[in-house]
Short mmCIF file of C-alpha atoms in Angstrom, two decimals:
data_model
loop_
_atom_site.label_atom_id
_atom_site.label_comp_id
_atom_site.label_asym_id
_atom_site.label_seq_id
_atom_site.Cartn_x
_atom_site.Cartn_y
_atom_site.Cartn_z
CA UNK J 1 -8.77 11.89 -38.79
CA UNK J 2 -6.97 12.53 -42.08
CA UNK J 3 -4.94 9.32 -42.27
CA UNK J 4 -4.46 7.78 -45.74
CA UNK J 5 -6.80 5.16 -47.21
CA UNK J 6 -3.97 2.61 -47.28
CA UNK J 7 -4.07 2.45 -43.48
CA UNK J 8 -7.77 1.61 -43.68
CA UNK J 9 -6.99 -1.36 -45.90
CA UNK J 10 -4.36 -2.61 -43.44
CA UNK J 11 -6.81 -2.13 -40.58
CA UNK J 12 -9.45 -4.18 -42.39
CA UNK J 13 -7.00 -7.06 -42.80
CA UNK J 14 -6.14 -7.02 -39.09
CA UNK J 15 -9.81 -6.87 -38.07
CA UNK J 16 -10.56 -9.82 -40.33
CA UNK J 17 -7.83 -11.75 -38.51
CA UNK J 18 -9.63 -10.91 -35.22
CA UNK J 19 -6.51 -9.68 -33.47
CA UNK J 20 -7.24 -8.36 -29.94
CA UNK J 21 -4.91 -5.39 -30.43
CA UNK J 22 -3.94 -3.68 -33.67
CA UNK J 23 -1.03 -1.29 -34.18
CA UNK J 24 -0.50 0.52 -37.47
CA UNK J 25 2.28 2.91 -38.46
CA UNK J 26 2.47 5.73 -40.99
CA UNK J 27 5.30 8.15 -41.76
CA UNK J 28 4.73 11.60 -43.25
CA UNK J 29 7.44 13.81 -44.76
CA UNK J 30 6.99 17.53 -45.45
CA UNK J 31 10.02 19.56 -46.41
CA UNK J 32 12.71 18.83 -43.86
CA UNK J 33 10.22 17.57 -41.25
CA UNK J 34 9.29 13.91 -40.72
CA UNK J 35 6.65 12.64 -38.30
CA UNK J 36 5.89 9.00 -37.55
CA UNK J 37 2.38 8.07 -36.46
CA UNK J 38 1.66 4.88 -34.46
CA UNK J 39 -2.07 4.12 -34.24
CA UNK J 40 -3.56 1.93 -31.50
CA UNK J 41 -6.78 -0.10 -31.83
CA UNK J 42 -8.30 -2.58 -29.38
CA UNK J 43 -11.12 -5.11 -29.68
CA UNK J 44 -13.91 -4.96 -27.14
CA UNK J 45 -13.88 -7.68 -24.49
CA UNK J 46 -17.61 -8.25 -24.83
CA UNK J 47 -18.42 -7.60 -28.52
CA UNK J 48 -16.71 -7.86 -31.90
CA UNK J 49 -16.33 -4.07 -32.13
CA UNK J 50 -12.93 -2.38 -32.44
CA UNK J 51 -12.07 1.01 -30.97
CA UNK J 52 -9.49 3.56 -32.15
CA UNK J 53 -8.09 4.56 -28.74
CA UNK J 54 -5.08 6.76 -29.45
CA UNK J 55 -2.08 7.43 -31.65
CA UNK J 56 1.47 8.56 -31.03
CA UNK J 57 3.03 11.28 -33.19
CA UNK J 58 6.83 11.47 -33.14
CA UNK J 59 8.93 14.16 -34.80
CA UNK J 60 12.06 12.50 -36.20
CA UNK J 61 14.96 14.91 -36.57
CA UNK J 62 17.86 12.47 -36.88
CA UNK J 63 19.00 13.56 -33.42
CA UNK J 64 17.19 11.82 -30.56
CA UNK J 65 17.85 14.72 -28.22
CA UNK J 66 15.71 16.93 -30.49
CA UNK J 67 13.00 14.36 -31.30
CA UNK J 68 9.58 15.04 -29.79
CA UNK J 69 6.63 12.72 -29.20
CA UNK J 70 3.04 13.23 -28.11
CA UNK J 71 0.11 10.88 -27.56
CA UNK J 72 -3.26 11.99 -28.92
CA UNK J 73 -6.24 10.23 -27.36
CA UNK J 74 -9.46 9.79 -29.33
CA UNK J 75 -12.29 11.69 -27.66
CA UNK J 76 -15.62 12.72 -29.12
CA UNK J 77 -15.63 16.38 -30.15
CA UNK J 78 -11.99 17.17 -29.45
CA UNK J 79 -10.04 14.83 -31.72
CA UNK J 80 -6.80 16.10 -33.25
CA UNK J 81 -6.34 15.01 -36.88
CA UNK J 82 -3.14 13.89 -38.57
CA UNK J 83 -2.27 17.25 -40.17
CA UNK J 84 -2.91 19.10 -36.90
CA UNK J 85 -0.82 16.61 -34.94
CA UNK J 86 2.02 16.97 -37.46
CA UNK J 87 2.23 20.72 -36.86
CA UNK J 88 1.71 20.45 -33.11
CA UNK J 89 4.51 17.93 -32.57
CA UNK J 90 6.73 20.11 -34.80
CA UNK J 91 6.27 22.84 -32.19
CA UNK J 92 3.71 25.07 -33.88
CA UNK J 93 0.28 26.27 -32.73
CA UNK J 94 -3.02 25.16 -34.31
CA UNK J 95 -6.42 26.79 -34.08
CA UNK J 96 -9.38 24.41 -34.01
CA UNK J 97 -12.97 24.07 -32.86
CA UNK J 98 -13.27 22.45 -29.44
CA UNK J 99 -16.20 21.28 -27.28
CA UNK J 100 -16.46 22.03 -23.56
CA UNK J 101 -18.02 19.88 -20.84
CA UNK J 102 -21.47 21.29 -21.57
CA UNK J 103 -21.26 20.37 -25.24
CA UNK J 104 -20.77 23.95 -26.42
CA UNK J 105 -18.32 24.59 -29.26
CA UNK J 106 -15.58 27.20 -29.01
CA UNK J 107 -12.43 28.17 -30.90
CA UNK J 108 -9.03 27.81 -29.30
CA UNK J 109 -5.38 27.75 -30.24
CA UNK J 110 -3.56 24.58 -29.15
CA UNK J 111 0.17 24.27 -28.54
CA UNK J 112 2.23 21.56 -26.89
CA UNK J 113 4.30 22.66 -23.92
CA UNK J 114 7.27 20.30 -24.15
CA UNK J 115 8.63 21.60 -20.84
CA UNK J 116 5.77 20.09 -18.82
CA UNK J 117 4.14 16.67 -18.57
CA UNK J 118 0.77 15.56 -17.21
CA UNK J 119 0.05 12.71 -14.77
CA UNK J 120 0.18 10.20 -17.63
CA UNK J 121 3.61 11.22 -18.88
CA UNK J 122 2.24 13.12 -21.85
CA UNK J 123 3.26 16.71 -22.58
CA UNK J 124 0.88 19.43 -21.46
CA UNK J 125 -1.41 20.82 -24.16
CA UNK J 126 -1.88 24.57 -23.81
CA UNK J 127 -5.12 26.24 -24.89
CA UNK J 128 -5.63 29.89 -25.81
CA UNK J 129 -9.29 30.75 -26.32
CA UNK J 130 -10.70 33.97 -27.81
CA UNK J 131 -10.77 35.46 -24.31
CA UNK J 132 -6.97 35.28 -24.24
CA UNK J 133 -7.00 38.09 -26.78
CA UNK J 134 -4.83 36.76 -29.60
CA UNK J 135 -5.72 38.48 -32.89
CA UNK J 136 -3.76 36.92 -35.75
CA UNK J 137 -4.73 39.58 -38.28
CA UNK J 138 -3.50 42.41 -36.06
CA UNK J 139 -0.29 40.48 -35.39
CA UNK J 140 0.37 40.20 -39.13
CA UNK J 141 -0.43 43.88 -39.75
CA UNK J 142 2.48 44.87 -37.52
CA UNK J 143 4.93 43.61 -40.14
CA UNK J 144 5.72 44.67 -43.74
CA UNK J 145 4.52 41.42 -45.32
CA UNK J 146 3.92 41.66 -49.06
CA UNK J 147 0.41 40.67 -50.12
CA UNK J 148 -1.48 41.74 -47.00
CA UNK J 149 -3.14 44.50 -49.03
CA UNK J 150 -4.89 41.83 -51.12
CA UNK J 151 -7.86 40.35 -49.16
CA UNK J 152 -7.71 36.96 -50.90
CA UNK J 153 -4.00 36.50 -50.18
CA UNK J 154 -4.37 37.69 -46.61
CA UNK J 155 -7.22 35.25 -45.99
CA UNK J 156 -5.22 32.39 -47.51
CA UNK J 157 -2.21 33.23 -45.36
CA UNK J 158 -4.29 33.39 -42.17
CA UNK J 159 -6.03 30.10 -42.88
CA UNK J 160 -2.69 28.37 -43.42
CA UNK J 161 -1.28 29.82 -40.19
CA UNK J 162 -4.40 28.75 -38.26
CA UNK J 163 -3.82 25.22 -39.56
CA UNK J 164 -0.39 25.34 -37.91
CA UNK J 165 1.72 25.69 -41.03
CA UNK J 166 5.01 27.54 -41.40
CA UNK J 167 4.44 29.86 -44.35
CA UNK J 168 6.97 31.51 -46.66
CA UNK J 169 6.27 35.22 -47.14
CA UNK J 170 8.13 38.23 -48.50
CA UNK J 171 9.01 41.13 -46.20
CA UNK J 172 9.56 44.63 -47.60
CA UNK J 173 12.00 46.76 -45.62
CA UNK J 174 13.98 49.80 -46.72
CA UNK J 175 12.86 49.19 -50.28
CA UNK J 176 14.21 45.63 -50.32
CA UNK J 177 12.36 42.32 -50.24
CA UNK J 178 13.49 39.32 -48.21
CA UNK J 179 11.91 35.90 -47.79
CA UNK J 180 11.12 34.58 -44.32
CA UNK J 181 8.90 31.91 -42.77
CA UNK J 182 6.17 32.93 -40.33
CA UNK J 183 4.20 30.95 -37.75
CA UNK J 184 1.38 31.85 -35.39
CA UNK J 185 2.43 32.54 -31.78
CA UNK J 186 -0.72 32.85 -29.64
CA UNK J 187 1.10 32.80 -26.27
CA UNK J 188 2.85 36.11 -27.01
CA UNK J 189 0.07 37.39 -29.30
CA UNK J 190 2.42 37.77 -32.24
CA UNK J 191 4.07 35.68 -34.98
CA UNK J 192 7.36 33.79 -35.11
CA UNK J 193 9.72 34.76 -37.93
CA UNK J 194 12.46 32.43 -39.17
CA UNK J 195 14.96 32.45 -42.00
CA UNK J 196 15.35 29.68 -44.59
CA UNK J 197 17.58 27.73 -42.17
CA UNK J 198 14.95 27.77 -39.43
CA UNK J 199 16.80 30.31 -37.29
CA UNK J 200 14.58 32.79 -35.44
CA UNK J 201 14.73 36.41 -36.57
CA UNK J 202 14.23 39.30 -34.17
CA UNK J 203 10.76 40.74 -34.66
CA UNK J 204 11.76 44.27 -33.65
CA UNK J 205 14.12 44.41 -36.62
CA UNK J 206 11.25 43.89 -39.07
CA UNK J 207 8.27 45.42 -37.28
CA UNK J 208 6.58 48.47 -38.83
CA UNK J 209 7.46 51.47 -36.67
CA UNK J 210 4.94 53.98 -38.00
CA UNK J 211 1.85 54.21 -40.21
CA UNK J 212 3.79 56.14 -42.83
CA UNK J 213 5.98 53.13 -43.45
CA UNK J 214 2.89 50.95 -43.86
CA UNK J 215 1.44 53.38 -46.42
CA UNK J 216 4.70 53.42 -48.40
CA UNK J 217 4.74 49.61 -48.49
CA UNK J 218 1.16 49.49 -49.74
CA UNK J 219 1.91 52.04 -52.47
CA UNK J 220 5.06 50.15 -53.50
CA UNK J 221 3.13 46.91 -53.73
CA UNK J 222 0.47 48.62 -55.82
CA UNK J 223 3.10 49.87 -58.28
CA UNK J 224 4.69 46.43 -58.53
CA UNK J 225 1.32 44.87 -59.17
CA UNK J 226 0.56 47.34 -61.95
CA UNK J 227 3.95 46.89 -63.58
CA UNK J 228 3.66 43.12 -63.63
CA UNK J 229 0.10 43.05 -65.02
CA UNK J 230 -1.53 41.84 -61.87
CA UNK J 231 0.74 38.83 -61.36
CA UNK J 232 0.60 37.57 -57.74
CA UNK J 233 3.69 38.62 -55.79
CA UNK J 234 5.32 37.94 -52.46
CA UNK J 235 3.21 35.16 -50.95
CA UNK J 236 3.95 31.45 -51.09
CA UNK J 237 1.96 28.88 -49.14
#
């Protein structure tokens, strides 16, 4: 599930004490985001086995009105790990392998809909499968992002976005480069673009309008690469 080894040591101590219920907490900080995880374990009523039933992930913003919390239940085949939960509760989408009722695996994007709750008081988890038609690569190609002409960098960027990360990239527009943060947006089949303060930027102001512009960007990137002796430019993950 991706939780640190230290939690395993604490769990072992609690199991040794034969407590009927065990609750462990872990806090993770990344940049200006903090998420607290509260893990729930319970001992079987008929054996000495313990079961990891669920954990709560809570985004702590310093303002309770903006904090968000989601319970993740432990289910075979469809468990959400710590890193995935971190990005989901922070409001981003994550692509992962899921298992349907027949035991068949499929890929889907997950995103929490904080505007709706299920019958158990938990927020609704949206799913966007391949049939929904979201193509991350095509969504990226609509924007003048530096580094997309290099297959290795493009692959690295896509993998990070699929993991639910917010990634810093350089946009080239009108001969100038600007740094923005991008996130996958499967619902609208595009990407979110934010500035360094986390404020959303209008996509239509940055979107490539014609193929000629895309060609000019590629040529400009090629010249920069040659001038700087092949040094990697424009992509930070």
